[in-house]
Amino acid sequence: MARPVVARLALALLLLPAGAAGLAAQGKPRPARPFSARAAAATLFTVNRVQCGLEAAGMLCGQGNASSTDVETFWPRGTPNQYVFAAGLQVAAVIGPDGGPWAGDTTGAFFFDTKGTTVHGQVLEPLHLSGDPADAAAWPEAARVPQGDAGEAIYGPALRGRPFAAQGDVWQLFWDGDSARKAGRPHPLGVVVEQRTLAWDYPNGNQDVVYHVATFYNVTSTDPAAYAGVRPAMRELLLKQAQAFHRLNPAAPAGGYTMTDLHVGAMSDDDVGSAGVNYSTVSLPAAMGFSYERGFDLPPSWTLD
């Protein structure tokens, strides 16, 4: 019997080296700024000083899985200061010995792919925007802040079970399970991704940070007992996708399978100032990746406060 929750990833787009508060941030609340929504499939996330484009199939802080030249991450918002072309999640794992004909296979999914030819993500739930009055009034039960399952640990107790966790939330659901989207891999992995994007413009420092929290669910089992540890509203969605997974992938064993050596990462195609003169590196002690303009020069068109 497959375990439904396989991994959780939290990451932040940090555009100013300042000390930001955690997800249970305390401080005097301010009215949330509206989102600039283009459609349920894409939006500009503009809660604080960061402009970050989002797509329902999993792309973060960019546009169109690298199909457009329109850079969608600017800071401070309203200036021409560009930082990220596009970004998103990638996942890979080895199918366990209970995988039937797929046992031992290495497979995965590009929810963001810079070359654009092996994009595997597919929308299950469109972008739900807390700053949109219509969305807020019809907020899905599954989109509430996790309470009573593995997803709750990253949120402060006072936030759990509430519709929203931040001054501005975007909630979405996507997966990799369609067998028609297997370019570059032997078959789908069988994961559903629940993603919440959050931001505040308070307290000081937090106005320059966007948070992304992703939970990965193994949906290869159609046995309801496999999802007993998931909150009820999400459990219903996962069971629905498990049934769809087996309709689309008849070779997969009906009882589901485990995933071993699971690796999840956030890939970012950064364009700091100019795509041709920026470098990237990492700080291993801080578990952080960052990019910079190679000469630390101020691009002529940039405006800094």
PDB file of C-alpha atoms in Angstrom:
ATOM      1  CA  MET A   1       0.000   0.000   0.000  1.00  0.00           C
ATOM      2  CA  ALA A   2       1.549   3.298  -1.086  1.00  0.00           C
ATOM      3  CA  ARG A   3       2.059   6.144   1.340  1.00  0.00           C
ATOM      4  CA  PRO A   4       0.155   9.163  -0.002  1.00  0.00           C
ATOM      5  CA  VAL A   5       2.408  11.961   1.233  1.00  0.00           C
ATOM      6  CA  VAL A   6       5.879  11.571  -0.234  1.00  0.00           C
ATOM      7  CA  ALA A   7       7.540  14.922   0.357  1.00  0.00           C
ATOM      8  CA  ARG A   8       7.056  18.520   1.328  1.00  0.00           C
ATOM      9  CA  LEU A   9       9.154  21.401   0.060  1.00  0.00           C
ATOM     10  CA  ALA A  10       9.191  24.983   1.301  1.00  0.00           C
ATOM     11  CA  LEU A  11      11.154  27.638  -0.511  1.00  0.00           C
ATOM     12  CA  ALA A  12      11.300  31.390  -0.615  1.00  0.00           C
ATOM     13  CA  LEU A  13      12.103  33.878  -3.335  1.00  0.00           C
ATOM     14  CA  LEU A  14      14.181  36.370  -1.379  1.00  0.00           C
ATOM     15  CA  LEU A  15      15.131  39.569  -3.166  1.00  0.00           C
ATOM     16  CA  LEU A  16      16.589  41.479  -0.251  1.00  0.00           C
ATOM     17  CA  PRO A  17      19.001  40.142   2.401  1.00  0.00           C
ATOM     18  CA  ALA A  18      16.805  41.018   5.352  1.00  0.00           C
ATOM     19  CA  GLY A  19      15.561  39.055   8.359  1.00  0.00           C
ATOM     20  CA  ALA A  20      12.010  37.997   7.476  1.00  0.00           C
ATOM     21  CA  ALA A  21       9.530  36.521   9.903  1.00  0.00           C
ATOM     22  CA  GLY A  22       8.172  32.981   9.577  1.00  0.00           C
ATOM     23  CA  LEU A  23       4.827  31.833   8.256  1.00  0.00           C
ATOM     24  CA  ALA A  24       3.133  32.553  11.552  1.00  0.00           C
ATOM     25  CA  ALA A  25       4.416  36.142  11.355  1.00  0.00           C
ATOM     26  CA  GLN A  26       3.177  38.491  14.028  1.00  0.00           C
ATOM     27  CA  GLY A  27       2.511  42.167  13.457  1.00  0.00           C
ATOM     28  CA  LYS A  28      -0.260  44.621  12.798  1.00  0.00           C
ATOM     29  CA  PRO A  29      -2.229  43.350   9.763  1.00  0.00           C
ATOM     30  CA  ARG A  30      -2.671  45.681   6.836  1.00  0.00           C
ATOM     31  CA  PRO A  31      -5.275  45.477   4.093  1.00  0.00           C
ATOM     32  CA  ALA A  32      -4.162  43.059   1.406  1.00  0.00           C
ATOM     33  CA  ARG A  33      -3.415  44.539  -1.986  1.00  0.00           C
ATOM     34  CA  PRO A  34      -5.386  43.045  -4.861  1.00  0.00           C
ATOM     35  CA  PHE A  35      -3.958  40.492  -7.254  1.00  0.00           C
ATOM     36  CA  SER A  36      -3.706  41.421 -10.914  1.00  0.00           C
ATOM     37  CA  ALA A  37      -5.430  38.339 -12.273  1.00  0.00           C
ATOM     38  CA  ARG A  38      -5.265  37.551 -15.985  1.00  0.00           C
ATOM     39  CA  ALA A  39      -7.166  34.255 -15.815  1.00  0.00           C
ATOM     40  CA  ALA A  40      -7.642  31.198 -13.629  1.00  0.00           C
ATOM     41  CA  ALA A  41      -4.661  29.635 -15.426  1.00  0.00           C
ATOM     42  CA  ALA A  42      -2.195  32.481 -14.743  1.00  0.00           C
ATOM     43  CA  THR A  43      -1.822  35.504 -12.503  1.00  0.00           C
ATOM     44  CA  LEU A  44       0.619  38.138 -11.349  1.00  0.00           C
ATOM     45  CA  PHE A  45       1.225  37.765  -7.624  1.00  0.00           C
ATOM     46  CA  THR A  46       1.649  41.333  -6.353  1.00  0.00           C
ATOM     47  CA  VAL A  47       0.919  41.294  -2.635  1.00  0.00           C
ATOM     48  CA  ASN A  48       4.108  43.090  -1.597  1.00  0.00           C
ATOM     49  CA  ARG A  49       7.098  44.649  -3.390  1.00  0.00           C
ATOM     50  CA  VAL A  50       7.772  41.507  -5.459  1.00  0.00           C
ATOM     51  CA  GLN A  51       6.016  40.886  -8.778  1.00  0.00           C
ATOM     52  CA  CYS A  52       5.897  37.121  -9.376  1.00  0.00           C
ATOM     53  CA  GLY A  53       4.026  35.447 -12.230  1.00  0.00           C
ATOM     54  CA  LEU A  54       2.283  32.132 -11.480  1.00  0.00           C
ATOM     55  CA  GLU A  55       0.790  29.466 -13.741  1.00  0.00           C
ATOM     56  CA  ALA A  56      -1.684  26.783 -12.723  1.00  0.00           C
ATOM     57  CA  ALA A  57       0.478  23.949 -14.112  1.00  0.00           C
ATOM     58  CA  GLY A  58       3.293  24.722 -11.677  1.00  0.00           C
ATOM     59  CA  MET A  59       5.496  27.430 -13.144  1.00  0.00           C
ATOM     60  CA  LEU A  60       6.802  29.894 -10.517  1.00  0.00           C
ATOM     61  CA  CYS A  61       7.753  33.537 -10.951  1.00  0.00           C
ATOM     62  CA  GLY A  62       7.850  33.549 -14.736  1.00  0.00           C
ATOM     63  CA  GLN A  63       5.608  32.929 -17.680  1.00  0.00           C
ATOM     64  CA  GLY A  64       4.804  30.114 -20.023  1.00  0.00           C
ATOM     65  CA  ASN A  65       7.409  27.378 -19.313  1.00  0.00           C
ATOM     66  CA  ALA A  66      10.019  29.421 -21.170  1.00  0.00           C
ATOM     67  CA  SER A  67       7.716  29.858 -24.177  1.00  0.00           C
ATOM     68  CA  SER A  68       7.802  33.637 -23.868  1.00  0.00           C
ATOM     69  CA  THR A  69      10.511  36.260 -23.609  1.00  0.00           C
ATOM     70  CA  ASP A  70       8.423  38.189 -21.089  1.00  0.00           C
ATOM     71  CA  VAL A  71      10.336  38.172 -17.796  1.00  0.00           C
ATOM     72  CA  GLU A  72       7.792  38.098 -14.987  1.00  0.00           C
ATOM     73  CA  THR A  73       9.790  38.677 -11.782  1.00  0.00           C
ATOM     74  CA  PHE A  74      10.545  42.289 -10.939  1.00  0.00           C
ATOM     75  CA  TRP A  75      11.669  43.960  -7.731  1.00  0.00           C
ATOM     76  CA  PRO A  76      10.765  46.446  -6.462  1.00  0.00           C
ATOM     77  CA  ARG A  77       7.416  46.030  -8.176  1.00  0.00           C
ATOM     78  CA  GLY A  78       6.768  48.783 -10.699  1.00  0.00           C
ATOM     79  CA  THR A  79      10.424  49.158 -11.686  1.00  0.00           C
ATOM     80  CA  PRO A  80      12.174  47.592 -14.724  1.00  0.00           C
ATOM     81  CA  ASN A  81      14.487  45.617 -12.407  1.00  0.00           C
ATOM     82  CA  GLN A  82      14.247  42.050 -13.697  1.00  0.00           C
ATOM     83  CA  TYR A  83      15.516  38.981 -11.818  1.00  0.00           C
ATOM     84  CA  VAL A  84      13.915  35.702 -12.935  1.00  0.00           C
ATOM     85  CA  PHE A  85      12.802  34.562 -16.380  1.00  0.00           C
ATOM     86  CA  ALA A  86      10.915  31.547 -15.033  1.00  0.00           C
ATOM     87  CA  ALA A  87      11.193  28.859 -12.374  1.00  0.00           C
ATOM     88  CA  GLY A  88       9.434  25.779 -11.066  1.00  0.00           C
ATOM     89  CA  LEU A  89       9.658  22.345  -9.525  1.00  0.00           C
ATOM     90  CA  GLN A  90      11.269  19.138 -10.751  1.00  0.00           C
ATOM     91  CA  VAL A  91      10.949  15.697  -9.135  1.00  0.00           C
ATOM     92  CA  ALA A  92      12.439  12.254  -9.691  1.00  0.00           C
ATOM     93  CA  ALA A  93      12.312   8.901  -7.886  1.00  0.00           C
ATOM     94  CA  VAL A  94      12.917   5.176  -8.240  1.00  0.00           C
ATOM     95  CA  ILE A  95       9.819   2.975  -8.349  1.00  0.00           C
ATOM     96  CA  GLY A  96       9.931   0.497  -5.469  1.00  0.00           C
ATOM     97  CA  PRO A  97       9.960  -3.324  -5.698  1.00  0.00           C
ATOM     98  CA  ASP A  98       6.146  -3.321  -5.399  1.00  0.00           C
ATOM     99  CA  GLY A  99       5.888  -1.502  -8.742  1.00  0.00           C
ATOM    100  CA  GLY A 100       5.015  -4.530 -10.863  1.00  0.00           C
ATOM    101  CA  PRO A 101       6.314  -4.051 -14.421  1.00  0.00           C
ATOM    102  CA  TRP A 102       7.632  -0.625 -13.429  1.00  0.00           C
ATOM    103  CA  ALA A 103       9.657  -1.858 -10.428  1.00  0.00           C
ATOM    104  CA  GLY A 104      13.145  -0.348 -10.394  1.00  0.00           C
ATOM    105  CA  ASP A 105      12.360   2.284 -13.022  1.00  0.00           C
ATOM    106  CA  THR A 106      13.738   5.772 -12.548  1.00  0.00           C
ATOM    107  CA  THR A 107      11.261   8.387 -13.640  1.00  0.00           C
ATOM    108  CA  GLY A 108      10.167  11.877 -12.704  1.00  0.00           C
ATOM    109  CA  ALA A 109       8.476  15.045 -13.843  1.00  0.00           C
ATOM    110  CA  PHE A 110       9.429  18.479 -15.057  1.00  0.00           C
ATOM    111  CA  PHE A 111       6.827  20.922 -13.804  1.00  0.00           C
ATOM    112  CA  PHE A 112       9.172  23.525 -15.225  1.00  0.00           C
ATOM    113  CA  ASP A 113      11.494  22.789 -18.125  1.00  0.00           C
ATOM    114  CA  THR A 114      13.742  25.474 -19.594  1.00  0.00           C
ATOM    115  CA  LYS A 115      13.863  23.826 -23.025  1.00  0.00           C
ATOM    116  CA  GLY A 116      10.073  23.481 -23.136  1.00  0.00           C
ATOM    117  CA  THR A 117       9.985  20.005 -24.715  1.00  0.00           C
ATOM    118  CA  THR A 118       9.498  17.811 -21.638  1.00  0.00           C
ATOM    119  CA  VAL A 119       6.906  19.644 -19.566  1.00  0.00           C
ATOM    120  CA  HIS A 120       4.820  17.087 -17.678  1.00  0.00           C
ATOM    121  CA  GLY A 121       2.592  19.179 -15.412  1.00  0.00           C
ATOM    122  CA  GLN A 122      -1.165  19.272 -15.859  1.00  0.00           C
ATOM    123  CA  VAL A 123      -3.673  21.480 -14.043  1.00  0.00           C
ATOM    124  CA  LEU A 124      -6.073  19.811 -11.611  1.00  0.00           C
ATOM    125  CA  GLU A 125      -7.306  22.931  -9.820  1.00  0.00           C
ATOM    126  CA  PRO A 126      -6.864  26.436 -11.239  1.00  0.00           C
ATOM    127  CA  LEU A 127      -5.215  29.225  -9.306  1.00  0.00           C
ATOM    128  CA  HIS A 128      -7.392  30.239  -6.354  1.00  0.00           C
ATOM    129  CA  LEU A 129      -6.596  33.806  -5.284  1.00  0.00           C
ATOM    130  CA  SER A 130      -7.448  35.020  -1.799  1.00  0.00           C
ATOM    131  CA  GLY A 131      -7.277  38.602  -3.092  1.00  0.00           C
ATOM    132  CA  ASP A 132     -10.048  37.948  -5.616  1.00  0.00           C
ATOM    133  CA  PRO A 133     -13.438  38.482  -3.910  1.00  0.00           C
ATOM    134  CA  ALA A 134     -15.143  35.791  -6.005  1.00  0.00           C
ATOM    135  CA  ASP A 135     -12.416  33.239  -5.247  1.00  0.00           C
ATOM    136  CA  ALA A 136     -12.349  34.141  -1.549  1.00  0.00           C
ATOM    137  CA  ALA A 137     -16.123  33.678  -1.291  1.00  0.00           C
ATOM    138  CA  ALA A 138     -15.947  30.214  -2.872  1.00  0.00           C
ATOM    139  CA  TRP A 139     -12.655  29.069  -1.333  1.00  0.00           C
ATOM    140  CA  PRO A 140     -12.345  25.254  -1.687  1.00  0.00           C
ATOM    141  CA  GLU A 141     -12.402  23.255   1.527  1.00  0.00           C
ATOM    142  CA  ALA A 142      -9.224  21.477   0.409  1.00  0.00           C
ATOM    143  CA  ALA A 143      -7.499  24.864   0.033  1.00  0.00           C
ATOM    144  CA  ARG A 144      -7.758  25.681   3.716  1.00  0.00           C
ATOM    145  CA  VAL A 145      -4.486  25.783   5.628  1.00  0.00           C
ATOM    146  CA  PRO A 146      -3.667  22.134   6.396  1.00  0.00           C
ATOM    147  CA  GLN A 147      -4.861  20.838   9.746  1.00  0.00           C
ATOM    148  CA  GLY A 148      -4.628  17.300  11.040  1.00  0.00           C
ATOM    149  CA  ASP A 149      -2.227  15.897   8.440  1.00  0.00           C
ATOM    150  CA  ALA A 150       1.418  16.076   7.464  1.00  0.00           C
ATOM    151  CA  GLY A 151       1.004  19.429   5.744  1.00  0.00           C
ATOM    152  CA  GLU A 152       0.219  21.286   8.956  1.00  0.00           C
ATOM    153  CA  ALA A 153       3.715  21.192  10.457  1.00  0.00           C
ATOM    154  CA  ILE A 154       5.041  24.150   8.487  1.00  0.00           C
ATOM    155  CA  TYR A 155       2.274  26.521   9.642  1.00  0.00           C
ATOM    156  CA  GLY A 156       1.783  28.094  13.034  1.00  0.00           C
ATOM    157  CA  PRO A 157      -1.044  26.550  15.127  1.00  0.00           C
ATOM    158  CA  ALA A 158      -3.128  29.734  14.890  1.00  0.00           C
ATOM    159  CA  LEU A 159      -3.187  29.462  11.082  1.00  0.00           C
ATOM    160  CA  ARG A 160      -4.225  25.817  10.747  1.00  0.00           C
ATOM    161  CA  GLY A 161      -7.714  25.243   9.403  1.00  0.00           C
ATOM    162  CA  ARG A 162      -8.177  28.863   8.315  1.00  0.00           C
ATOM    163  CA  PRO A 163      -8.935  29.644   4.653  1.00  0.00           C
ATOM    164  CA  PHE A 164      -5.794  31.756   4.256  1.00  0.00           C
ATOM    165  CA  ALA A 165      -2.401  31.769   5.911  1.00  0.00           C
ATOM    166  CA  ALA A 166      -0.992  35.099   4.763  1.00  0.00           C
ATOM    167  CA  GLN A 167      -1.891  38.594   3.666  1.00  0.00           C
ATOM    168  CA  GLY A 168      -2.179  37.044   0.211  1.00  0.00           C
ATOM    169  CA  ASP A 169      -2.493  33.337  -0.713  1.00  0.00           C
ATOM    170  CA  VAL A 170      -2.629  31.495  -4.020  1.00  0.00           C
ATOM    171  CA  TRP A 171      -3.606  27.798  -3.845  1.00  0.00           C
ATOM    172  CA  GLN A 172      -3.315  25.362  -6.737  1.00  0.00           C
ATOM    173  CA  LEU A 173      -3.191  21.646  -7.527  1.00  0.00           C
ATOM    174  CA  PHE A 174      -1.401  19.931 -10.421  1.00  0.00           C
ATOM    175  CA  TRP A 175       0.060  16.527 -11.267  1.00  0.00           C
ATOM    176  CA  ASP A 176       2.250  14.525 -13.639  1.00  0.00           C
ATOM    177  CA  GLY A 177       0.020  11.447 -14.092  1.00  0.00           C
ATOM    178  CA  ASP A 178      -1.178  11.738 -17.700  1.00  0.00           C
ATOM    179  CA  SER A 179       0.444   9.018 -19.813  1.00  0.00           C
ATOM    180  CA  ALA A 180       0.093  11.272 -22.871  1.00  0.00           C
ATOM    181  CA  ARG A 181       2.735  13.536 -21.307  1.00  0.00           C
ATOM    182  CA  LYS A 182       5.716  11.236 -20.968  1.00  0.00           C
ATOM    183  CA  ALA A 183       8.292  12.929 -23.186  1.00  0.00           C
ATOM    184  CA  GLY A 184      11.784  11.992 -22.030  1.00  0.00           C
ATOM    185  CA  ARG A 185      10.645   9.438 -19.421  1.00  0.00           C
ATOM    186  CA  PRO A 186       9.354   5.861 -19.534  1.00  0.00           C
ATOM    187  CA  HIS A 187       6.038   6.691 -17.823  1.00  0.00           C
ATOM    188  CA  PRO A 188       4.580   9.120 -15.264  1.00  0.00           C
ATOM    189  CA  LEU A 189       5.716   9.049 -11.659  1.00  0.00           C
ATOM    190  CA  GLY A 190       2.240   9.433 -10.161  1.00  0.00           C
ATOM    191  CA  VAL A 191       2.410  12.523  -7.949  1.00  0.00           C
ATOM    192  CA  VAL A 192      -0.066  15.284  -7.190  1.00  0.00           C
ATOM    193  CA  VAL A 193       1.410  18.598  -6.045  1.00  0.00           C
ATOM    194  CA  GLU A 194      -0.449  20.911  -3.703  1.00  0.00           C
ATOM    195  CA  GLN A 195       1.151  24.332  -3.864  1.00  0.00           C
ATOM    196  CA  ARG A 196       0.481  27.454  -1.799  1.00  0.00           C
ATOM    197  CA  THR A 197       2.164  30.784  -2.526  1.00  0.00           C
ATOM    198  CA  LEU A 198       2.153  33.315   0.305  1.00  0.00           C
ATOM    199  CA  ALA A 199       3.314  36.876   0.913  1.00  0.00           C
ATOM    200  CA  TRP A 200       3.072  39.735   3.377  1.00  0.00           C
ATOM    201  CA  ASP A 201       4.164  43.364   3.185  1.00  0.00           C
ATOM    202  CA  TYR A 202       4.847  43.414   6.950  1.00  0.00           C
ATOM    203  CA  PRO A 203       6.810  43.226   9.237  1.00  0.00           C
ATOM    204  CA  ASN A 204       9.892  45.015   7.994  1.00  0.00           C
ATOM    205  CA  GLY A 205      11.876  42.752   5.668  1.00  0.00           C
ATOM    206  CA  ASN A 206       8.950  40.525   4.760  1.00  0.00           C
ATOM    207  CA  GLN A 207       7.824  42.896   2.023  1.00  0.00           C
ATOM    208  CA  ASP A 208      10.635  41.557  -0.179  1.00  0.00           C
ATOM    209  CA  VAL A 209       9.956  37.815   0.195  1.00  0.00           C
ATOM    210  CA  VAL A 210       7.554  35.436  -1.567  1.00  0.00           C
ATOM    211  CA  TYR A 211       7.059  31.979  -0.025  1.00  0.00           C
ATOM    212  CA  HIS A 212       6.128  28.797  -1.902  1.00  0.00           C
ATOM    213  CA  VAL A 213       5.081  25.628  -0.051  1.00  0.00           C
ATOM    214  CA  ALA A 214       4.639  22.400  -2.035  1.00  0.00           C
ATOM    215  CA  THR A 215       3.375  19.036  -0.776  1.00  0.00           C
ATOM    216  CA  PHE A 216       3.857  15.962  -2.992  1.00  0.00           C
ATOM    217  CA  TYR A 217       1.334  13.112  -2.772  1.00  0.00           C
ATOM    218  CA  ASN A 218       1.817   9.609  -4.138  1.00  0.00           C
ATOM    219  CA  VAL A 219      -1.504   8.844  -5.914  1.00  0.00           C
ATOM    220  CA  THR A 220      -0.703   5.415  -7.332  1.00  0.00           C
ATOM    221  CA  SER A 221      -3.017   3.499  -4.966  1.00  0.00           C
ATOM    222  CA  THR A 222      -6.813   3.347  -5.344  1.00  0.00           C
ATOM    223  CA  ASP A 223      -7.208   1.988  -1.806  1.00  0.00           C
ATOM    224  CA  PRO A 224      -8.904   4.663   0.352  1.00  0.00           C
ATOM    225  CA  ALA A 225      -6.933   3.415   3.361  1.00  0.00           C
ATOM    226  CA  ALA A 226      -3.726   4.687   1.746  1.00  0.00           C
ATOM    227  CA  TYR A 227      -4.956   8.252   2.263  1.00  0.00           C
ATOM    228  CA  ALA A 228      -6.302   7.895   5.800  1.00  0.00           C
ATOM    229  CA  GLY A 229      -3.709  10.339   7.138  1.00  0.00           C
ATOM    230  CA  VAL A 230      -4.753  13.149   4.780  1.00  0.00           C
ATOM    231  CA  ARG A 231      -7.387  15.756   5.721  1.00  0.00           C
ATOM    232  CA  PRO A 232     -10.812  14.753   4.345  1.00  0.00           C
ATOM    233  CA  ALA A 233     -11.286  17.374   1.600  1.00  0.00           C
ATOM    234  CA  MET A 234      -7.853  16.700   0.141  1.00  0.00           C
ATOM    235  CA  ARG A 235      -8.356  12.946   0.514  1.00  0.00           C
ATOM    236  CA  GLU A 236     -11.333  13.081  -1.865  1.00  0.00           C
ATOM    237  CA  LEU A 237      -9.295  14.888  -4.521  1.00  0.00           C
ATOM    238  CA  LEU A 238      -6.403  12.444  -4.215  1.00  0.00           C
ATOM    239  CA  LEU A 239      -8.642   9.394  -4.562  1.00  0.00           C
ATOM    240  CA  LYS A 240     -10.195  10.905  -7.678  1.00  0.00           C
ATOM    241  CA  GLN A 241      -6.743  11.370  -9.198  1.00  0.00           C
ATOM    242  CA  ALA A 242      -5.653   7.876  -8.177  1.00  0.00           C
ATOM    243  CA  GLN A 243      -8.544   6.468 -10.185  1.00  0.00           C
ATOM    244  CA  ALA A 244      -7.634   8.710 -13.119  1.00  0.00           C
ATOM    245  CA  PHE A 245      -4.009   7.576 -12.860  1.00  0.00           C
ATOM    246  CA  HIS A 246      -4.990   3.957 -13.383  1.00  0.00           C
ATOM    247  CA  ARG A 247      -7.333   4.756 -16.246  1.00  0.00           C
ATOM    248  CA  LEU A 248      -4.486   6.564 -17.981  1.00  0.00           C
ATOM    249  CA  ASN A 249      -1.769   4.065 -16.986  1.00  0.00           C
ATOM    250  CA  PRO A 250      -3.249   0.532 -17.113  1.00  0.00           C
ATOM    251  CA  ALA A 251       0.210  -1.049 -16.708  1.00  0.00           C
ATOM    252  CA  ALA A 252       0.613   0.408 -13.213  1.00  0.00           C
ATOM    253  CA  PRO A 253      -0.135  -2.093 -10.400  1.00  0.00           C
ATOM    254  CA  ALA A 254      -3.616  -1.491  -8.976  1.00  0.00           C
ATOM    255  CA  GLY A 255      -2.378  -1.523  -5.390  1.00  0.00           C
ATOM    256  CA  GLY A 256       0.029   1.329  -6.024  1.00  0.00           C
ATOM    257  CA  TYR A 257       3.738   1.381  -5.284  1.00  0.00           C
ATOM    258  CA  THR A 258       6.318   3.035  -3.106  1.00  0.00           C
ATOM    259  CA  MET A 259       8.815   5.596  -4.353  1.00  0.00           C
ATOM    260  CA  THR A 260      12.398   5.480  -3.160  1.00  0.00           C
ATOM    261  CA  ASP A 261      15.318   7.883  -3.550  1.00  0.00           C
ATOM    262  CA  LEU A 262      12.857  10.725  -4.093  1.00  0.00           C
ATOM    263  CA  HIS A 263      14.516  13.962  -5.115  1.00  0.00           C
ATOM    264  CA  VAL A 264      12.652  17.276  -5.333  1.00  0.00           C
ATOM    265  CA  GLY A 265      14.204  20.525  -6.456  1.00  0.00           C
ATOM    266  CA  ALA A 266      13.340  24.059  -7.472  1.00  0.00           C
ATOM    267  CA  MET A 267      14.862  25.090 -10.796  1.00  0.00           C
ATOM    268  CA  SER A 268      15.242  28.775 -11.565  1.00  0.00           C
ATOM    269  CA  ASP A 269      16.273  30.391 -14.850  1.00  0.00           C
ATOM    270  CA  ASP A 270      17.550  33.688 -13.469  1.00  0.00           C
ATOM    271  CA  ASP A 271      18.097  36.822 -15.532  1.00  0.00           C
ATOM    272  CA  VAL A 272      19.631  39.354 -13.160  1.00  0.00           C
ATOM    273  CA  GLY A 273      19.792  42.527 -15.184  1.00  0.00           C
ATOM    274  CA  SER A 274      20.902  40.776 -18.368  1.00  0.00           C
ATOM    275  CA  ALA A 275      20.743  37.053 -19.093  1.00  0.00           C
ATOM    276  CA  GLY A 276      24.230  37.071 -20.614  1.00  0.00           C
ATOM    277  CA  VAL A 277      26.132  38.537 -17.674  1.00  0.00           C
ATOM    278  CA  ASN A 278      24.728  36.883 -14.561  1.00  0.00           C
ATOM    279  CA  TYR A 279      26.146  33.953 -12.625  1.00  0.00           C
ATOM    280  CA  SER A 280      24.702  31.566 -10.046  1.00  0.00           C
ATOM    281  CA  THR A 281      26.232  29.760  -7.082  1.00  0.00           C
ATOM    282  CA  VAL A 282      25.248  28.220  -3.762  1.00  0.00           C
ATOM    283  CA  SER A 283      25.917  28.554  -0.052  1.00  0.00           C
ATOM    284  CA  LEU A 284      25.896  25.012   1.307  1.00  0.00           C
ATOM    285  CA  PRO A 285      25.794  25.987   5.016  1.00  0.00           C
ATOM    286  CA  ALA A 286      22.775  28.230   4.348  1.00  0.00           C
ATOM    287  CA  ALA A 287      21.159  25.728   1.949  1.00  0.00           C
ATOM    288  CA  MET A 288      20.608  28.616  -0.433  1.00  0.00           C
ATOM    289  CA  GLY A 289      21.177  29.267  -4.113  1.00  0.00           C
ATOM    290  CA  PHE A 290      21.608  32.774  -5.463  1.00  0.00           C
ATOM    291  CA  SER A 291      22.383  34.668  -8.633  1.00  0.00           C
ATOM    292  CA  TYR A 292      24.200  37.919  -9.283  1.00  0.00           C
ATOM    293  CA  GLU A 293      25.323  40.265 -12.028  1.00  0.00           C
ATOM    294  CA  ARG A 294      28.939  39.342 -12.675  1.00  0.00           C
ATOM    295  CA  GLY A 295      30.422  42.830 -12.277  1.00  0.00           C
ATOM    296  CA  PHE A 296      27.998  43.965  -9.571  1.00  0.00           C
ATOM    297  CA  ASP A 297      27.153  46.868 -11.862  1.00  0.00           C
ATOM    298  CA  LEU A 298      23.877  48.748 -11.804  1.00  0.00           C
ATOM    299  CA  PRO A 299      22.064  48.231 -15.132  1.00  0.00           C
ATOM    300  CA  PRO A 300      21.342  51.639 -16.714  1.00  0.00           C
ATOM    301  CA  SER A 301      17.562  51.229 -16.626  1.00  0.00           C
ATOM    302  CA  TRP A 302      17.318  50.045 -13.004  1.00  0.00           C
ATOM    303  CA  THR A 303      15.821  52.088 -10.201  1.00  0.00           C
ATOM    304  CA  LEU A 304      16.763  51.407  -6.573  1.00  0.00           C
ATOM    305  CA  ASP A 305      15.360  53.055  -3.471  1.00  0.00           C
TER     306      ASP A 305
END
